[in-house]
Short mmCIF file of C-alpha atoms in Angstrom, two decimals:
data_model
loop_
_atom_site.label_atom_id
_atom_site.label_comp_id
_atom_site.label_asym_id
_atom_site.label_seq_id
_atom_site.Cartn_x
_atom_site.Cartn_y
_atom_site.Cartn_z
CA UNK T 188 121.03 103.64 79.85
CA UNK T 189 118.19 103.62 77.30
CA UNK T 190 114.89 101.37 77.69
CA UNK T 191 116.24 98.92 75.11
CA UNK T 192 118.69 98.57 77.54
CA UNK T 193 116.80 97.21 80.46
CA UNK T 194 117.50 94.11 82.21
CA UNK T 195 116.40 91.82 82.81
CA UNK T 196 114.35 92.14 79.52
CA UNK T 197 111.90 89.89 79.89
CA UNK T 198 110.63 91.32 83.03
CA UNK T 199 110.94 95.27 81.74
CA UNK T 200 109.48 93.75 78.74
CA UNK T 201 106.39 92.85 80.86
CA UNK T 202 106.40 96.00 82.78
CA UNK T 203 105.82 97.98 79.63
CA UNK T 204 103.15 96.04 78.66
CA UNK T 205 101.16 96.37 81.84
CA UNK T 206 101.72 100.13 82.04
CA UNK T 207 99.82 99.94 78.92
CA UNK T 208 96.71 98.89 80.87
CA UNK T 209 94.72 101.16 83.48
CA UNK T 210 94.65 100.18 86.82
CA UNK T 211 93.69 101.90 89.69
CA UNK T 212 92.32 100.44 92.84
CA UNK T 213 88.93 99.38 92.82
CA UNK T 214 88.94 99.80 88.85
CA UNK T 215 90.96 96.43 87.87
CA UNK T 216 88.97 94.69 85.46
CA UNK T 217 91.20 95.51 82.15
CA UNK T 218 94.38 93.87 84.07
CA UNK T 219 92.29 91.20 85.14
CA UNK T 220 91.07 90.32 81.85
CA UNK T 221 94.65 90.85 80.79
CA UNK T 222 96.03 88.38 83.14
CA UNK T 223 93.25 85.69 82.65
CA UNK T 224 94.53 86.46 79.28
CA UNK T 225 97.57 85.12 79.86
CA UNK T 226 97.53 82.18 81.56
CA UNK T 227 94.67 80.97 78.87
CA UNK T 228 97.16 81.88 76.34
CA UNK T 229 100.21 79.84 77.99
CA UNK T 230 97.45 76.97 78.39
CA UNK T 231 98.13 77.03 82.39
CA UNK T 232 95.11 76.65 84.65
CA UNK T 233 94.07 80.37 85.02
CA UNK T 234 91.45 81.02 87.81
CA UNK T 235 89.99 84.45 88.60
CA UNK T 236 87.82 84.25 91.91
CA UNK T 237 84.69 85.92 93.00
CA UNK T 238 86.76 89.09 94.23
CA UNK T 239 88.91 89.37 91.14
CA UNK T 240 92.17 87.56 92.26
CA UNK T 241 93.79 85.98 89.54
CA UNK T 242 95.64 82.79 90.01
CA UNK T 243 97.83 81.17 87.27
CA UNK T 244 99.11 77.80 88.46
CA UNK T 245 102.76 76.16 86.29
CA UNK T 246 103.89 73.11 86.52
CA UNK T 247 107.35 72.22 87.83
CA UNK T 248 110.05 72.49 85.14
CA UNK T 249 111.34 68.57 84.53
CA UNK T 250 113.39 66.97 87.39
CA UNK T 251 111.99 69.64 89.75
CA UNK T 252 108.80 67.98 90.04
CA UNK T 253 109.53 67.18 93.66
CA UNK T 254 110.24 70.54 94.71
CA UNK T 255 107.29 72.11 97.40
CA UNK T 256 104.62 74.73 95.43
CA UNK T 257 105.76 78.20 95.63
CA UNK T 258 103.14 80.79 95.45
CA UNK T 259 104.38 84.55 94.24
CA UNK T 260 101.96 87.40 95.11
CA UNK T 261 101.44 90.65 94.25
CA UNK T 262 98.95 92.83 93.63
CA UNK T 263 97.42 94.07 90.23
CA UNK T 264 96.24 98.10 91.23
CA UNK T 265 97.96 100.82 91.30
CA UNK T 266 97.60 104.66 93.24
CA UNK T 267 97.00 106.78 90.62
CA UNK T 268 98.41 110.45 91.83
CA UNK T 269 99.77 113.35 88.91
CA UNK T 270 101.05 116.86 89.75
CA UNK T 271 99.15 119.85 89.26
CA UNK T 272 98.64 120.54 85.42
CA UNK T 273 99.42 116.98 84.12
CA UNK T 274 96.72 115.69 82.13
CA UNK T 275 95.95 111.86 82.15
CA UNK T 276 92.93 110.06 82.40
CA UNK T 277 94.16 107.06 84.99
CA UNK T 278 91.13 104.98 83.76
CA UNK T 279 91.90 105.14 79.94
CA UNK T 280 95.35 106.32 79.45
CA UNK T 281 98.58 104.49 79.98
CA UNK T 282 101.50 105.61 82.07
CA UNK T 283 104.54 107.22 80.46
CA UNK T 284 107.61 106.37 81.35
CA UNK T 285 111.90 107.40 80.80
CA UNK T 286 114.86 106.25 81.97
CA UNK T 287 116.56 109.13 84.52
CA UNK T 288 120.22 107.62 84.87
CA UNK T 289 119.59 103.91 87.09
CA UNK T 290 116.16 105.05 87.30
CA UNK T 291 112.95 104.29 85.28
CA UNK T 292 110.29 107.51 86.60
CA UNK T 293 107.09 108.23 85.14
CA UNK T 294 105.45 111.60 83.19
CA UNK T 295 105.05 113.38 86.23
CA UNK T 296 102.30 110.71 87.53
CA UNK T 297 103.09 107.72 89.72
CA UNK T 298 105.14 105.23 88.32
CA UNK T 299 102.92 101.85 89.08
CA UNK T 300 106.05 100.07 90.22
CA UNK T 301 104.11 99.67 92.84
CA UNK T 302 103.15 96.81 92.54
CA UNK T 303 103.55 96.40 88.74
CA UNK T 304 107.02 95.24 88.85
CA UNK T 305 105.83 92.47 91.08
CA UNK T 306 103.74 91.68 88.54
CA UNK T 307 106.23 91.85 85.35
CA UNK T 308 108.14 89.26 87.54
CA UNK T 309 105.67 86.59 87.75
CA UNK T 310 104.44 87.12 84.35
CA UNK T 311 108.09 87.35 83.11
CA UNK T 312 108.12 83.22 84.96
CA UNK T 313 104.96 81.85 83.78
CA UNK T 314 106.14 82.68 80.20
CA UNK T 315 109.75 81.67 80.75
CA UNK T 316 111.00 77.98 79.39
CA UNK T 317 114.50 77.84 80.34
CA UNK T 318 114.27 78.74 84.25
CA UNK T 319 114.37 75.76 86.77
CA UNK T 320 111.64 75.77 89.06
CA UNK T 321 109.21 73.66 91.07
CA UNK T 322 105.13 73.97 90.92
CA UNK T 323 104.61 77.78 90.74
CA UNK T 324 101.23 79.39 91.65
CA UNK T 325 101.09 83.02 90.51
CA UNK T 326 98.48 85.44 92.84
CA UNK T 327 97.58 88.80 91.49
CA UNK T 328 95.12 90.26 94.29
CA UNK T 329 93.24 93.37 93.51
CA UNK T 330 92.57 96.32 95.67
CA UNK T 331 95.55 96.31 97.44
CA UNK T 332 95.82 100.23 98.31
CA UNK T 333 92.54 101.48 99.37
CA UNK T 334 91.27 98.55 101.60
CA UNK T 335 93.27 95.33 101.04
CA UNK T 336 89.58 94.29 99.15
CA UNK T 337 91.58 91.23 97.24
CA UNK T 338 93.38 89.48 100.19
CA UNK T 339 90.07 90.35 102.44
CA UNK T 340 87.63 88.32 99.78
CA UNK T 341 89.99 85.72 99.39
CA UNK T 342 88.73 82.06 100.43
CA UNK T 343 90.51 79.20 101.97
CA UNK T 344 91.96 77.19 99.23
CA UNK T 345 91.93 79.23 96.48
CA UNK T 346 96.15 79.19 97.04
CA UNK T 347 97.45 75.87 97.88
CA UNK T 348 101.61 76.29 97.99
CA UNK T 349 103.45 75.59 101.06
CA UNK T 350 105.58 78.96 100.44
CA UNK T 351 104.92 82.46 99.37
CA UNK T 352 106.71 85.11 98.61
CA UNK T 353 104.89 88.35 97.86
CA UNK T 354 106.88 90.60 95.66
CA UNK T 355 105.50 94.06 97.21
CA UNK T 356 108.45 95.25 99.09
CA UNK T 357 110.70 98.64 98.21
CA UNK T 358 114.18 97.83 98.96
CA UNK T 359 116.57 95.26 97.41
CA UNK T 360 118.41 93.12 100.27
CA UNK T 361 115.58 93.74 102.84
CA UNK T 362 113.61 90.70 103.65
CA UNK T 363 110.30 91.63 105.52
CA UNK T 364 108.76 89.19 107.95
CA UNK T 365 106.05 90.91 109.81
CA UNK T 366 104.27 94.44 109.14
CA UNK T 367 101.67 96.43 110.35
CA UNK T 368 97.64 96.62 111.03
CA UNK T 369 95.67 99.26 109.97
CA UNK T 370 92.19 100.77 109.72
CA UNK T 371 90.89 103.77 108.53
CA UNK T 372 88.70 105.77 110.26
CA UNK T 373 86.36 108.34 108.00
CA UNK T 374 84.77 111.53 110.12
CA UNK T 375 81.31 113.30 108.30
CA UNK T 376 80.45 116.73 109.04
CA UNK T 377 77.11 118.04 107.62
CA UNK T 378 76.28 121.27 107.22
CA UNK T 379 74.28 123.84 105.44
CA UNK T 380 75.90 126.98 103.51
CA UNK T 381 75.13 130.39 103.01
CA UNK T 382 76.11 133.82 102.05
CA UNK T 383 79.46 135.49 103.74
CA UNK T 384 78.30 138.54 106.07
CA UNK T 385 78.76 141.41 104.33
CA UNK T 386 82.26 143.11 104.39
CA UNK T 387 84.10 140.17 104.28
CA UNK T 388 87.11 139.25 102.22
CA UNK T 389 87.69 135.73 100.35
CA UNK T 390 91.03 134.66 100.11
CA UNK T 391 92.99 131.18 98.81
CA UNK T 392 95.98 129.26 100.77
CA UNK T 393 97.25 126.59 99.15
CA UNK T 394 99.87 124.14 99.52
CA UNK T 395 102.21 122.71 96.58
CA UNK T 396 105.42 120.42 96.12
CA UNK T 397 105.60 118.56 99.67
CA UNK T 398 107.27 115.40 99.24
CA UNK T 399 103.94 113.61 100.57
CA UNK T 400 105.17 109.18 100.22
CA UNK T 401 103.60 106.32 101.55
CA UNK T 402 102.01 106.68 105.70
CA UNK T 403 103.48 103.62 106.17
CA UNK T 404 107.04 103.67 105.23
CA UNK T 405 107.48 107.29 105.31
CA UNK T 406 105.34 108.44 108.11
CA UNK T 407 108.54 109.09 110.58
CA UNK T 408 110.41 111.00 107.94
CA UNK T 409 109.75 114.68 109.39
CA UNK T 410 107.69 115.27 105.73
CA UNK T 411 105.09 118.23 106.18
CA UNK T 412 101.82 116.77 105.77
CA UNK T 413 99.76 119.41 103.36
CA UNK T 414 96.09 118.84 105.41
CA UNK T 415 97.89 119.86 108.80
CA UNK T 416 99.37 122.86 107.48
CA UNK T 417 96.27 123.91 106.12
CA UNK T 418 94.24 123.69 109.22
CA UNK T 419 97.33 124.97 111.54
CA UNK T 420 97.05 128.33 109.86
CA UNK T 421 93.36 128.26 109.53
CA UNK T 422 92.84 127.68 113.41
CA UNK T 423 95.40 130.24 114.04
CA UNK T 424 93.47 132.88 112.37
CA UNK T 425 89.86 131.63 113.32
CA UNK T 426 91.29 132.06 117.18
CA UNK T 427 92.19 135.91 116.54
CA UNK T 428 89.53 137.17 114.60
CA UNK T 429 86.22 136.05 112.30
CA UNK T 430 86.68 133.66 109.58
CA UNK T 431 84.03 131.58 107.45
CA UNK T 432 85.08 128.46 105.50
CA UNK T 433 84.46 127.83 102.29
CA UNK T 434 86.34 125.22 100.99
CA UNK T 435 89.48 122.75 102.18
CA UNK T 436 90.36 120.19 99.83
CA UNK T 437 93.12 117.88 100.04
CA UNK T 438 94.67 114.70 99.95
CA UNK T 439 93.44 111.65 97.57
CA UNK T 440 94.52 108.37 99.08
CA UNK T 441 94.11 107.27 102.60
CA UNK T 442 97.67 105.52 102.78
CA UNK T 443 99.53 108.27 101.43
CA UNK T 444 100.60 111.78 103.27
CA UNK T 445 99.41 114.20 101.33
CA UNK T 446 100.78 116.53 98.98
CA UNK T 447 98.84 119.39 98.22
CA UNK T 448 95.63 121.23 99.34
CA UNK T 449 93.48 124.39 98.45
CA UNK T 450 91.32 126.00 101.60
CA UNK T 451 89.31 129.14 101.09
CA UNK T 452 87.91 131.51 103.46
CA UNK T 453 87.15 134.42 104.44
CA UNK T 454 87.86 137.29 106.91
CA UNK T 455 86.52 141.18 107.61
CA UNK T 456 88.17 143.46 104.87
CA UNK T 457 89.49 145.10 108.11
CA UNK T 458 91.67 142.01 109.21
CA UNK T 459 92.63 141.12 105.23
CA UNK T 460 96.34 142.65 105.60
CA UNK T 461 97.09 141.30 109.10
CA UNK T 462 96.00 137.54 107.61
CA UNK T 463 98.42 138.06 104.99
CA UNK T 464 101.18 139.33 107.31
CA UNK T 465 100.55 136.33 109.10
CA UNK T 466 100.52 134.06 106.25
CA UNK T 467 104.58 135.54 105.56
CA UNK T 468 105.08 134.54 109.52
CA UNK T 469 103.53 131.25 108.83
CA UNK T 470 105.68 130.52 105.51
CA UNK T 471 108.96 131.75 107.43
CA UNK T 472 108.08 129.01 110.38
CA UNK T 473 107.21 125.87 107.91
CA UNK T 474 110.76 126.25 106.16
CA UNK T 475 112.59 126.64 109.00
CA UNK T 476 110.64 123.51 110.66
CA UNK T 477 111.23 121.79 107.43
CA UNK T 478 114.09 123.14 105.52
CA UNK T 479 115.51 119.36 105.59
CA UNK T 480 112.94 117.43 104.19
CA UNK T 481 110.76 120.01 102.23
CA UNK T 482 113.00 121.95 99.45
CA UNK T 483 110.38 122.48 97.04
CA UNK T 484 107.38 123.73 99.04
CA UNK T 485 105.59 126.06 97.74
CA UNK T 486 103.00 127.98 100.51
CA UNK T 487 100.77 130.40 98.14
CA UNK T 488 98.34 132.67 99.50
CA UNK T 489 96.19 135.09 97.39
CA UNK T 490 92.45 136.99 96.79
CA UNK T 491 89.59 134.54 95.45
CA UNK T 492 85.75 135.28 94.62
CA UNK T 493 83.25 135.13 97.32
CA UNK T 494 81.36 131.67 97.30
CA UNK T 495 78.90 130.67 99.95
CA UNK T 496 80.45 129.56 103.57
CA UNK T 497 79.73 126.40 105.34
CA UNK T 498 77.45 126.94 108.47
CA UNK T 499 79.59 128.73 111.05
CA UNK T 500 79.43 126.22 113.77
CA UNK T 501 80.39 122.99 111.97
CA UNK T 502 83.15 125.38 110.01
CA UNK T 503 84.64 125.73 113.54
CA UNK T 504 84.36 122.38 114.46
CA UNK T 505 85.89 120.88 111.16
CA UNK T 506 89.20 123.20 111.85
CA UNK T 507 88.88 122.56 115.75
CA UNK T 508 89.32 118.51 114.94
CA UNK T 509 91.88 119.38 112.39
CA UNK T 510 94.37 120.88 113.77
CA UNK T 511 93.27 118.98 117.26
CA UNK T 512 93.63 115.03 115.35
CA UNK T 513 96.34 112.97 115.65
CA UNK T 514 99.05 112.37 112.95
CA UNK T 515 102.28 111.19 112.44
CA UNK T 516 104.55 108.63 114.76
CA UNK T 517 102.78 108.09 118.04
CA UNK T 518 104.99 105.05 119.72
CA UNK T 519 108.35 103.14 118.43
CA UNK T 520 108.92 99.87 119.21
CA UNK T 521 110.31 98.92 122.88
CA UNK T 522 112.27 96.17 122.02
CA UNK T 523 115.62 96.91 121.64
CA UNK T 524 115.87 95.00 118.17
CA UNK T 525 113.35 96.78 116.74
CA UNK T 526 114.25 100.08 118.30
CA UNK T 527 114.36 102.33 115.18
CA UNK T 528 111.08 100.80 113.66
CA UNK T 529 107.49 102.97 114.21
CA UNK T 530 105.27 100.92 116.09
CA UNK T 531 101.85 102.44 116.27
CA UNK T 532 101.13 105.92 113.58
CA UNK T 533 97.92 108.02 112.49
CA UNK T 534 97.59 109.79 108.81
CA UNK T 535 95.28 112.73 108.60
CA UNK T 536 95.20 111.42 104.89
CA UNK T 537 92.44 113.73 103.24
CA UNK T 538 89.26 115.85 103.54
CA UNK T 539 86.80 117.03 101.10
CA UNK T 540 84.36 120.00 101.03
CA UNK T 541 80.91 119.07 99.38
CA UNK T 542 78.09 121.30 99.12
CA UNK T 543 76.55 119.88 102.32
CA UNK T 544 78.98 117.57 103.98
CA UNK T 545 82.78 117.62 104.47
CA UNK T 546 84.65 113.99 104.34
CA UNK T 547 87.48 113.36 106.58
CA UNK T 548 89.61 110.26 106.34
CA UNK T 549 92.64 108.98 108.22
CA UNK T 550 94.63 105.95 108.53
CA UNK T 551 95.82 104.05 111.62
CA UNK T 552 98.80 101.33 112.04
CA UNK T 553 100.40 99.61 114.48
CA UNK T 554 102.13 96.07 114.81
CA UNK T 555 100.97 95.79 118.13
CA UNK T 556 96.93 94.71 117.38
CA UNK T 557 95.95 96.36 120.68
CA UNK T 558 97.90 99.87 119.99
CA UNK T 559 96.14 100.28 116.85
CA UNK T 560 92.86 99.65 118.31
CA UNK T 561 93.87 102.39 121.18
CA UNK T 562 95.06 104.42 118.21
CA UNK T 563 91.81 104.52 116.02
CA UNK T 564 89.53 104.83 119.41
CA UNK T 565 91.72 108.17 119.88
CA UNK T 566 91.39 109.54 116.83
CA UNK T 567 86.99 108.60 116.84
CA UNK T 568 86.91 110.09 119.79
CA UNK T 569 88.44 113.37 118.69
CA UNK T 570 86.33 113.10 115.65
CA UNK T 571 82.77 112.03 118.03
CA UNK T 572 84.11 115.44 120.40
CA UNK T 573 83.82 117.69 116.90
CA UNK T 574 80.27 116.46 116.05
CA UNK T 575 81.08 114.23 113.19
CA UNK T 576 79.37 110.66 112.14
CA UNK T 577 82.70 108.59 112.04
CA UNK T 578 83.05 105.18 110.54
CA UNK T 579 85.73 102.72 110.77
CA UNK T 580 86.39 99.71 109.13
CA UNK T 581 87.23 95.98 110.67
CA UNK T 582 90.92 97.08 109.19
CA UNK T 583 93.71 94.61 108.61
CA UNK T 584 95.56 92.67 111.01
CA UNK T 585 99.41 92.64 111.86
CA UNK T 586 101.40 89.82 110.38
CA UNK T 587 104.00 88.30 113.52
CA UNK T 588 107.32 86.65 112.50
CA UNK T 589 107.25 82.96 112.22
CA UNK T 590 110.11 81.03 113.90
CA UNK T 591 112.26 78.69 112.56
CA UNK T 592 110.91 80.14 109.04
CA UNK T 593 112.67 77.36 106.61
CA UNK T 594 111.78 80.33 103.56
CA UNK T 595 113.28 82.92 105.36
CA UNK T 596 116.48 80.88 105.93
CA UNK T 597 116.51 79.86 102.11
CA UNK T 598 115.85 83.49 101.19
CA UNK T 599 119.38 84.72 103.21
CA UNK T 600 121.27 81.84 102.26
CA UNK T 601 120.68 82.44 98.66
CA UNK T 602 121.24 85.92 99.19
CA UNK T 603 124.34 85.42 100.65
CA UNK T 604 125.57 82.83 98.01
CA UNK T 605 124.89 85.22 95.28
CA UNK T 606 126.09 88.18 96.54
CA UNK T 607 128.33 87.53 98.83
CA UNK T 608 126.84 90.48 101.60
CA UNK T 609 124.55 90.09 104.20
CA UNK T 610 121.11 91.41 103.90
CA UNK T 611 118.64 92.65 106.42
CA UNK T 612 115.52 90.55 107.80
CA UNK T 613 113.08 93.20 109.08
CA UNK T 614 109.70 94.05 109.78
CA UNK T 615 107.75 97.06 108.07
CA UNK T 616 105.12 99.45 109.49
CA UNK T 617 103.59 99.19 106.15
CA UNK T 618 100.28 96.80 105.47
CA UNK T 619 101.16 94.01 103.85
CA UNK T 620 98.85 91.67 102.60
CA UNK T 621 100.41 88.95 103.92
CA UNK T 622 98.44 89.33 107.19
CA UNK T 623 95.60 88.53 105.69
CA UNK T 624 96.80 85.26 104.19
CA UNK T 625 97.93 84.53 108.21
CA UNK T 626 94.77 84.32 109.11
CA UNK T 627 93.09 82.39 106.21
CA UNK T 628 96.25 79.91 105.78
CA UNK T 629 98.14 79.67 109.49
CA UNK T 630 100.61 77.18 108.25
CA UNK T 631 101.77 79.49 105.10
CA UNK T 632 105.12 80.32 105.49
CA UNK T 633 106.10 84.03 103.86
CA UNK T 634 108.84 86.49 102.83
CA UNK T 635 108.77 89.51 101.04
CA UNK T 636 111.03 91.06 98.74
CA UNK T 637 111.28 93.43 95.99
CA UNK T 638 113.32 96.15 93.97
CA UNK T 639 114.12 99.61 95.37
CA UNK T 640 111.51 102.07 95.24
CA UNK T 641 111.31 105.33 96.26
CA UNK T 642 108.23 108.21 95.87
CA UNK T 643 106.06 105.34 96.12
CA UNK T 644 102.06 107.00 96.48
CA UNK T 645 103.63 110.17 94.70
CA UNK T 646 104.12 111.75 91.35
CA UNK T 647 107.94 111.45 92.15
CA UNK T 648 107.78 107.32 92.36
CA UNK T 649 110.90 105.60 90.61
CA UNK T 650 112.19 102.34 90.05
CA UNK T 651 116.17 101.39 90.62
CA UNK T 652 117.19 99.84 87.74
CA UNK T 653 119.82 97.68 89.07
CA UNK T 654 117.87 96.33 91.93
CA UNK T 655 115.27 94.31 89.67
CA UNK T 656 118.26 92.42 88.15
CA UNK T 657 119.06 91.60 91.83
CA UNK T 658 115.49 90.91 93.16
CA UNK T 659 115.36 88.64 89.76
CA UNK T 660 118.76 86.39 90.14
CA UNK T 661 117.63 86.03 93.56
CA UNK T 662 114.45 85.03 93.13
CA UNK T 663 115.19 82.48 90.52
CA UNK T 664 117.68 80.91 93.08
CA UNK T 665 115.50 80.90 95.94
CA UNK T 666 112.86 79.25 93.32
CA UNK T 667 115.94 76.41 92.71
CA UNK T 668 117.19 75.40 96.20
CA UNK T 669 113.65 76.00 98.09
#
């Protein structure tokens, strides 16, 4: 399979020509002036809001003019993550992409499928004149990754279908109903630094090739999480002999589990060989603990120059909260239905080493509203115990199923029509945005959907091919017989 040979073309057609434009959160204003484009150019009603939402509105094609309004949303940004040595410039420089077998993967950089190909599809619609469709409204939210800043800012009104269907789901056949709340809560440690006593020894761990993925979807995958290894070997050492921080960066995005991280430190010459005997201990344990999930790690430990150290006391109490901080699955759900689906998680996402502060932030989900606030009070507390100023923000809520959901009972019928299987109707511990749009429209009734994805948040994010032609047909039916 080459690119040319892509289908359905006119949505791979439009995929290309967004990867063209830079996007990353909070940075959206070339794909918003691209969309306005557009819709301008099509001569639809094109609306871009005081947030930078985008909302194309198309007439019903004729004899369809009856049909409800259908509103398709997804968002416009993108996480921007490359591995070590790629050079890209996510605000300038497009995103390369091949065709690996039945999947379409990017130059060692995140892929942007997420949520691009939501995207191509309702671009792919508003320029289509031979599909059969009611009155379409077409909702391109920004900021969807790093604080939901789109769906937050939007006003009552500004969408005014009966239906929507947000296209920001990651597996083809699985209809999501309800997802997860989150916050983030952000821990500051200040400091002063200084010189390393004398006779001390400055050494570099780092951490490469973890799978890292998305904390929402992936968080109960058993995938090593690079912070927490970090500060595991870190407090082990600091507990048997001196040890001055220097440095521990890792992690970029607060709804991803990171990847890879750098710490430096160091220790009395004297104690130098028994850290790195340790280190070999250490490495020997994390493979065994993840020798499933982890094939590529890479644990690298090695001699540095001597920088100044962070204050000794808040150096302690940054690894103390660390390795003492919550992460990973903390409840499943109780029903038996939803047995095998996380209900309430914590992601130690990322920290950052400045020359007087260190940055700590960490996301917190659960479907069940008061679990998550339990969650995030446990993790400020930990944070409050270490000395930090923490932060968190008034979050997202959870989105609840909506009985007797006349979309949702379209969405499998047409599914079942076309394909003659039965798909799955499921909630996600992801954040959707569709929460949001609960709150601000009550009476909106929502699905989502979308092609398979997998590495989503990661360098290693691909598209399956075959699934868009899927998530396309069925769309277009749903579109017909809602």
């Amino acid at each position: 399979m080459t690119k040319k040979e892509l289908k359905p073309a006119i949505v791979f057609e439009e995929f290309a020509k967004i990867n063209q434009i830079p996007r990353p959160s909070k940075h959206e204003e070339k794909i918003i002036e691209y969309l306005k484009s557009v819709g301008e150019e099509l001569g639809l009603p094109t609306t871009v809001d005081e947030t930078g939402n985008v909302i194309i509105r198309k007439p019903a094609t004729p004899g369809m003019e009856n049909k409800p309004c259908v509103i398709l949303q997804s968002h416009s940004d993108m996480v921007c993550e490359s591995l070590a040595g790629k050079e890209i410039d996510f605000h300038n420089d497009p995103i390369e992409t091949y065709v690996d077998g039945e999947w379409l993967c990017a130059d060692r950089t995140t892929l942007g499928a997420d949520d691009g190909i939501g995207c191509a599809m309702e671009l792919a619609l508003l320029r289509s004149n031979d599909i059969e469709h009611g009155p379409i409204e077409c909702v391109f939210t920004r900021d969807e990754e790093t604080g939901l800043t789109g769906a937050m800012g939007m006003k009552a009104g500004f969408m005014t279908g009966e239906y929507l269907i947000n296209l920001d789901s990651e597996d083809e056949g699985q209809f999501f109903i309800s997802c997860a709340g989150g916050v983030n809560t952000t821990a500051t440690f200040r400091y002063e630094r200084e010189e390393a006593p004398q006779g001390f020894f400055f050494m570099k761990a780092e951490v490469k090739g973890l799978k890292g993925g998305h904390s929402g979807d992936d968080i109960n995958k058993k995938r090593a999480n690079a912070l927490k290894l970090l500060a595991r070997f870190l407090y082990q050492e600091s507990q048997k002999m001196p040890l001055r921080l220097a440095v521990i960066d890792c992690g970029k995005a607060h709804n991803a589990i990171p990847r890879e991280g750098v710490a430096v430190f160091a220790v009395p010459v004297s104690e130098k060989e028994q850290v790195r005997i340790d280190w070999n201990v250490f490495l020997s344990d994390v493979q065994e603990e993840y020798h499933v999930t982890e094939g590529q790690q890479e644990l690298l430990l090695g001699s540095t120059e001597a920088q100044k150290v962070i204050e000794n006391a808040v150096a302690q109490r940054i690894i103390m909260a660390l390795q003492a901080i919550d992460n990973g699955v903390f409840n499943m759900c109780q029903s038996e239905e939803l047995a095998w689906l996380v209900e309430t998680s914590s992601n130690l996402a990322s920290i950052h080493t400045h020359d007087t502060e260190a940055v700590v932030v960490t996301s917190q989900r659960s479907c069940v509203m008061s679990q998550r606030a339990n969650m995030a009070a446990t993790v400020k507390a930990c944070f409050q115990l270490a000395g930090a100023e923490v932060e968190q923000g008034d979050g997202y809520p959870a989105w609840q199923p909506r009985a007797n959901s006349h979309l949702v009972d379209v969405t499998v019928q047409t599914y079942r029509k076309l394909f003659n299987k039965e798909p799955k109707v499921i909630g996600i511990h992801a954040g959707l945005e569709c929460g949001l749009f609960a709150e601000r429209y009550p009476n909106l009734d929502m699905v989502s959907m979308g092609p398979t994805l997998r590495g989503v948040h990661t360098p290693e994010e691909r598209l399956h091919i075959p699934s868009v032609q899927l998530v396309w047909d069925h769309l277009l039916a749903i579109l017909k017989n809602i």
